[in-house]
């Protein structure tokens, strides 16, 4: 198990969830595409987030090193905060 | 009566969040025994959050969308769905992934956590993040319930 790759994959997946959430609200075609995965766009996002996490871990583990540091965690926490804020701000403005 | 699915969703999520608070506490001054307990707590937490995800998701798709959402959206509190619920359902997706990461880091570093400060601080910070983020989401759940009650009291149901 490569902890650095896992942390990076987590950060990228969370950023991906934020981007896909905003894009699906802006494009009804994209929202329908997500809904076609499991009958509802939220199920599509949920399933795809696990798939994206697995794929990204594989990519980062294959091409990156495994020297885990606090810096990786800091980037992850910053990504969680920024992604959460992006979702909040988007829905407030969108309303 | 409270729908059993929403009850399961809320209870399991709260048990899961407190399990990550337990992880945080165990790692403040880690020993081999405390690390073993932290691994158990993180596993319980991850299983609870994953099950809460399934229960909440099923409720959201099968019940909320057809029975609750139209009532809230027809009321003056439609922002409760359009902002609070939308944020909640998407930010919640962060939690199971973070929970799985914490379980993986605990198993990867195991006893090394005692000497590896980066690993220890990372897991403490992530467990704290899951706890805080999770209870922010629980607060959103309370706002949504209040919004629904407000809509019902407005005579729109």
Short mmCIF file of C-alpha atoms in Angstrom, two decimals:
data_model
loop_
_atom_site.label_atom_id
_atom_site.label_comp_id
_atom_site.label_asym_id
_atom_site.label_seq_id
_atom_site.Cartn_x
_atom_site.Cartn_y
_atom_site.Cartn_z
CA UNK A 1 0.00 0.00 0.00
CA UNK A 2 1.34 3.44 -0.98
CA UNK A 3 0.13 6.06 1.58
CA UNK A 4 1.22 9.04 -0.51
CA UNK A 5 -0.70 7.74 -3.53
CA UNK A 6 -3.76 7.06 -1.34
CA UNK A 7 -3.70 10.59 0.09
CA UNK A 8 -3.30 12.14 -3.34
CA UNK A 9 -6.06 9.96 -4.80
CA UNK A 10 -8.37 11.03 -1.94
CA UNK A 11 -7.63 14.72 -2.55
CA UNK A 12 -8.15 14.43 -6.31
CA UNK A 13 -11.37 12.43 -5.87
CA UNK A 14 -12.80 15.06 -3.51
CA UNK A 15 -11.89 17.84 -5.95
CA UNK A 16 -13.45 15.71 -8.70
CA UNK A 17 -16.72 15.43 -6.72
CA UNK A 18 -16.85 19.24 -6.40
CA UNK A 19 -16.16 19.80 -10.11
CA UNK A 20 -18.67 17.16 -11.24
CA UNK A 21 -21.32 18.53 -8.84
CA UNK A 22 -20.99 22.04 -10.26
CA UNK A 23 -20.77 20.86 -13.89
CA UNK A 24 -23.88 18.68 -13.50
CA UNK A 25 -25.88 21.70 -12.31
CA UNK A 26 -24.69 23.77 -15.25
CA UNK A 27 -25.30 21.12 -17.90
CA UNK A 28 -28.53 19.11 -17.92
CA UNK A 29 -27.03 16.75 -20.50
CA UNK A 30 -24.18 15.92 -18.14
CA UNK A 31 -26.65 15.49 -15.25
CA UNK A 32 -28.69 13.03 -17.36
CA UNK A 33 -25.50 11.17 -18.25
CA UNK A 34 -24.73 10.77 -14.52
CA UNK A 35 -28.32 9.70 -13.87
CA UNK A 36 -28.02 7.03 -16.55
CA UNK A 37 -25.43 5.21 -14.39
CA UNK A 38 -27.77 4.36 -11.50
CA UNK A 39 -31.12 6.01 -12.13
CA UNK A 40 -30.26 9.23 -10.25
CA UNK A 41 -27.42 11.73 -10.73
CA UNK A 42 -26.38 11.40 -7.06
CA UNK A 43 -26.00 7.62 -7.42
CA UNK A 44 -23.95 8.22 -10.58
CA UNK A 45 -21.64 10.59 -8.68
CA UNK A 46 -21.39 8.18 -5.73
CA UNK A 47 -20.46 5.17 -7.88
CA UNK A 48 -18.09 7.17 -10.07
CA UNK A 49 -16.33 8.70 -7.04
CA UNK A 50 -15.33 5.19 -5.89
CA UNK A 51 -14.21 4.26 -9.41
CA UNK A 52 -12.22 7.51 -9.77
CA UNK A 53 -10.62 6.91 -6.36
CA UNK A 54 -9.51 3.42 -7.39
CA UNK A 55 -8.19 4.51 -10.78
CA UNK A 56 -6.31 7.53 -9.37
CA UNK A 57 -4.74 5.40 -6.65
CA UNK A 58 -3.50 2.99 -9.30
CA UNK A 59 -2.05 5.83 -11.38
CA UNK A 60 -0.36 7.60 -8.43
CA UNK A 61 0.98 4.32 -7.02
CA UNK A 62 2.42 3.37 -10.40
CA UNK A 63 4.07 6.69 -11.23
CA UNK A 64 4.73 8.37 -7.87
CA UNK A 65 7.00 7.65 -4.91
CA UNK A 66 5.77 6.46 -1.50
CA UNK A 67 7.51 9.02 0.75
CA UNK A 68 4.50 10.10 2.81
CA UNK A 69 4.72 13.42 4.66
CA UNK A 70 2.53 15.86 6.55
CA UNK A 71 2.65 18.04 3.45
CA UNK A 72 0.48 15.47 1.61
CA UNK A 73 -2.11 15.63 4.39
CA UNK A 74 -2.03 19.44 4.37
CA UNK A 75 -2.81 19.43 0.64
CA UNK A 76 -5.66 16.99 1.24
CA UNK A 77 -7.17 19.12 4.04
CA UNK A 78 -6.86 22.25 1.88
CA UNK A 79 -8.60 20.39 -0.96
CA UNK A 80 -11.46 19.28 1.33
CA UNK A 81 -11.97 22.85 2.62
CA UNK A 82 -11.78 24.46 -0.84
CA UNK A 83 -14.01 21.83 -2.47
CA UNK A 84 -16.59 22.18 0.30
CA UNK A 85 -16.52 25.97 0.01
CA UNK A 86 -16.82 25.78 -3.79
CA UNK A 87 -19.98 23.64 -3.44
CA UNK A 88 -21.48 25.95 -0.79
CA UNK A 89 -20.72 29.14 -2.76
CA UNK A 90 -22.01 27.61 -5.99
CA UNK A 91 -25.40 26.64 -4.52
CA UNK A 92 -25.81 29.98 -2.71
CA UNK A 93 -25.09 31.92 -5.94
CA UNK A 94 -27.14 29.46 -8.03
CA UNK A 95 -30.17 29.99 -5.72
CA UNK B 1 -43.18 8.44 12.77
CA UNK B 2 -39.56 8.78 11.69
CA UNK B 3 -38.74 6.75 8.59
CA UNK B 4 -36.46 3.84 9.69
CA UNK B 5 -34.03 4.63 6.87
CA UNK B 6 -33.44 8.22 7.99
CA UNK B 7 -33.14 6.98 11.57
CA UNK B 8 -30.48 4.44 10.47
CA UNK B 9 -28.71 7.09 8.41
CA UNK B 10 -28.49 9.55 11.31
CA UNK B 11 -27.59 7.04 14.04
CA UNK B 12 -24.97 5.18 11.99
CA UNK B 13 -23.38 8.43 10.83
CA UNK B 14 -23.16 9.73 14.42
CA UNK B 15 -21.66 6.47 15.71
CA UNK B 16 -19.18 6.64 12.82
CA UNK B 17 -18.21 10.22 13.64
CA UNK B 18 -17.68 9.46 17.34
CA UNK B 19 -15.57 6.46 16.31
CA UNK B 20 -13.22 8.89 14.53
CA UNK B 21 -13.13 11.11 17.61
CA UNK B 22 -12.09 7.94 19.46
CA UNK B 23 -9.29 7.43 16.88
CA UNK B 24 -8.10 11.00 17.48
CA UNK B 25 -8.00 10.54 21.25
CA UNK B 26 -6.14 7.20 21.05
CA UNK B 27 -3.40 8.72 18.89
CA UNK B 28 -2.73 11.78 21.04
CA UNK B 29 -0.30 9.68 23.06
CA UNK B 30 0.01 6.41 21.13
CA UNK B 31 1.10 3.04 22.49
CA UNK B 32 0.82 -0.35 20.78
CA UNK B 33 -2.47 -1.04 22.61
CA UNK B 34 -3.91 2.37 21.74
CA UNK B 35 -2.99 1.93 18.07
CA UNK B 36 -4.82 -1.42 18.03
CA UNK B 37 -7.88 0.26 19.57
CA UNK B 38 -7.62 3.10 17.04
CA UNK B 39 -7.63 0.55 14.19
CA UNK B 40 -10.79 -1.05 15.59
CA UNK B 41 -12.45 2.37 16.08
CA UNK B 42 -11.55 3.49 12.55
CA UNK B 43 -12.92 0.25 11.08
CA UNK B 44 -16.17 0.67 13.02
CA UNK B 45 -16.32 4.31 11.90
CA UNK B 46 -15.73 3.48 8.24
CA UNK B 47 -18.34 0.68 8.22
CA UNK B 48 -20.88 2.97 9.93
CA UNK B 49 -20.26 5.83 7.47
CA UNK B 50 -20.46 3.50 4.46
CA UNK B 51 -23.74 2.02 5.76
CA UNK B 52 -25.06 5.52 6.53
CA UNK B 53 -24.18 6.43 2.93
CA UNK B 54 -26.27 3.52 1.61
CA UNK B 55 -29.21 4.11 3.99
CA UNK B 56 -29.22 7.88 3.39
CA UNK B 57 -28.81 7.42 -0.35
CA UNK B 58 -31.70 4.96 -0.57
CA UNK B 59 -33.92 7.28 1.49
CA UNK B 60 -32.90 10.31 -0.59
CA UNK B 61 -33.65 8.63 -3.91
CA UNK B 62 -36.76 6.64 -2.92
CA UNK B 63 -38.50 8.86 -0.32
CA UNK B 64 -37.06 12.38 -0.05
CA UNK B 65 -37.26 13.20 -3.76
CA UNK B 66 -40.94 12.32 -4.10
CA UNK B 67 -42.36 13.07 -0.62
CA UNK B 68 -40.22 15.69 1.16
CA UNK B 69 -38.51 17.78 -1.52
CA UNK B 70 -41.74 18.96 -3.27
CA UNK B 71 -43.19 20.11 0.09
CA UNK B 72 -40.04 22.08 1.01
CA UNK B 73 -39.67 23.56 -2.48
CA UNK B 74 -43.29 24.74 -2.48
CA UNK B 75 -42.77 26.63 0.77
CA UNK B 76 -41.02 29.88 1.61
CA UNK B 77 -38.15 27.76 2.92
CA UNK B 78 -37.24 26.37 -0.50
CA UNK B 79 -33.63 27.47 0.14
CA UNK B 80 -33.49 24.57 2.61
CA UNK B 81 -33.51 22.14 -0.31
CA UNK B 82 -31.85 24.30 -2.95
CA UNK B 83 -28.86 25.20 -0.77
CA UNK B 84 -28.67 23.10 2.41
CA UNK B 85 -29.76 19.72 1.02
CA UNK B 86 -27.74 20.14 -2.17
CA UNK B 87 -24.61 20.98 -0.15
CA UNK B 88 -25.26 18.14 2.33
CA UNK B 89 -25.79 15.41 -0.26
CA UNK B 90 -22.58 16.31 -2.09
CA UNK B 91 -20.22 17.15 0.78
CA UNK B 92 -21.29 13.89 2.44
CA UNK B 93 -19.51 12.06 -0.40
CA UNK B 94 -16.18 13.28 1.05
CA UNK B 95 -16.69 11.39 4.33
CA UNK B 96 -16.58 7.69 3.32
CA UNK B 97 -13.48 8.32 1.19
CA UNK B 98 -11.70 10.12 4.06
CA UNK B 99 -12.77 7.32 6.43
CA UNK B 100 -11.30 4.65 4.16
CA UNK B 101 -8.06 6.65 3.91
CA UNK B 102 -7.75 6.80 7.72
CA UNK B 103 -8.28 3.03 8.03
CA UNK B 104 -5.67 2.42 5.33
CA UNK B 105 -3.11 4.78 6.95
CA UNK B 106 -3.59 3.15 10.37
CA UNK B 107 -2.99 -0.32 8.92
CA UNK B 108 -0.08 0.84 6.77
CA UNK B 109 1.86 2.65 9.52
CA UNK B 110 0.64 0.50 12.44
CA UNK B 111 3.22 0.52 15.30
CA UNK B 112 5.39 2.95 13.31
CA UNK B 113 2.88 5.65 14.32
CA UNK B 114 4.61 5.85 17.73
CA UNK B 115 7.81 7.21 16.14
CA UNK B 116 6.55 8.59 12.80
CA UNK B 117 5.28 12.06 13.73
CA UNK B 118 4.04 12.87 10.21
CA UNK B 119 1.86 9.76 10.12
CA UNK B 120 0.52 10.33 13.64
CA UNK B 121 -0.30 14.03 13.13
CA UNK B 122 -1.82 13.28 9.72
CA UNK B 123 -4.20 10.67 11.12
CA UNK B 124 -5.12 12.94 14.06
CA UNK B 125 -5.86 15.85 11.70
CA UNK B 126 -7.87 13.68 9.31
CA UNK B 127 -9.89 12.09 12.13
CA UNK B 128 -10.63 15.59 13.49
CA UNK B 129 -11.62 16.72 10.00
CA UNK B 130 -14.05 13.80 9.59
CA UNK B 131 -15.57 14.57 13.01
CA UNK B 132 -16.03 18.30 12.34
CA UNK B 133 -17.17 17.92 8.74
CA UNK B 134 -19.55 15.13 9.75
CA UNK B 135 -21.20 17.13 12.50
CA UNK B 136 -21.54 20.13 10.18
CA UNK B 137 -23.44 17.79 7.87
CA UNK B 138 -25.53 16.52 10.80
CA UNK B 139 -26.42 20.16 11.53
CA UNK B 140 -27.56 20.53 7.92
CA UNK B 141 -29.77 17.47 8.45
CA UNK B 142 -31.39 19.21 11.41
CA UNK B 143 -32.00 22.34 9.28
CA UNK B 144 -33.64 20.19 6.58
CA UNK B 145 -35.94 18.53 9.15
CA UNK B 146 -36.88 21.98 10.48
CA UNK B 147 -37.51 23.21 6.94
CA UNK B 148 -39.87 20.30 6.31
CA UNK B 149 -41.73 20.94 9.57
CA UNK B 150 -41.98 24.64 8.66
CA UNK B 151 -43.42 23.71 5.26
CA UNK B 152 -45.96 21.35 6.84
CA UNK B 153 -47.01 23.98 9.37
CA UNK B 154 -47.49 26.42 6.50
CA UNK B 155 -50.25 24.09 5.33
CA UNK B 156 -48.66 23.09 2.06
CA UNK B 157 -48.64 19.34 2.57
#
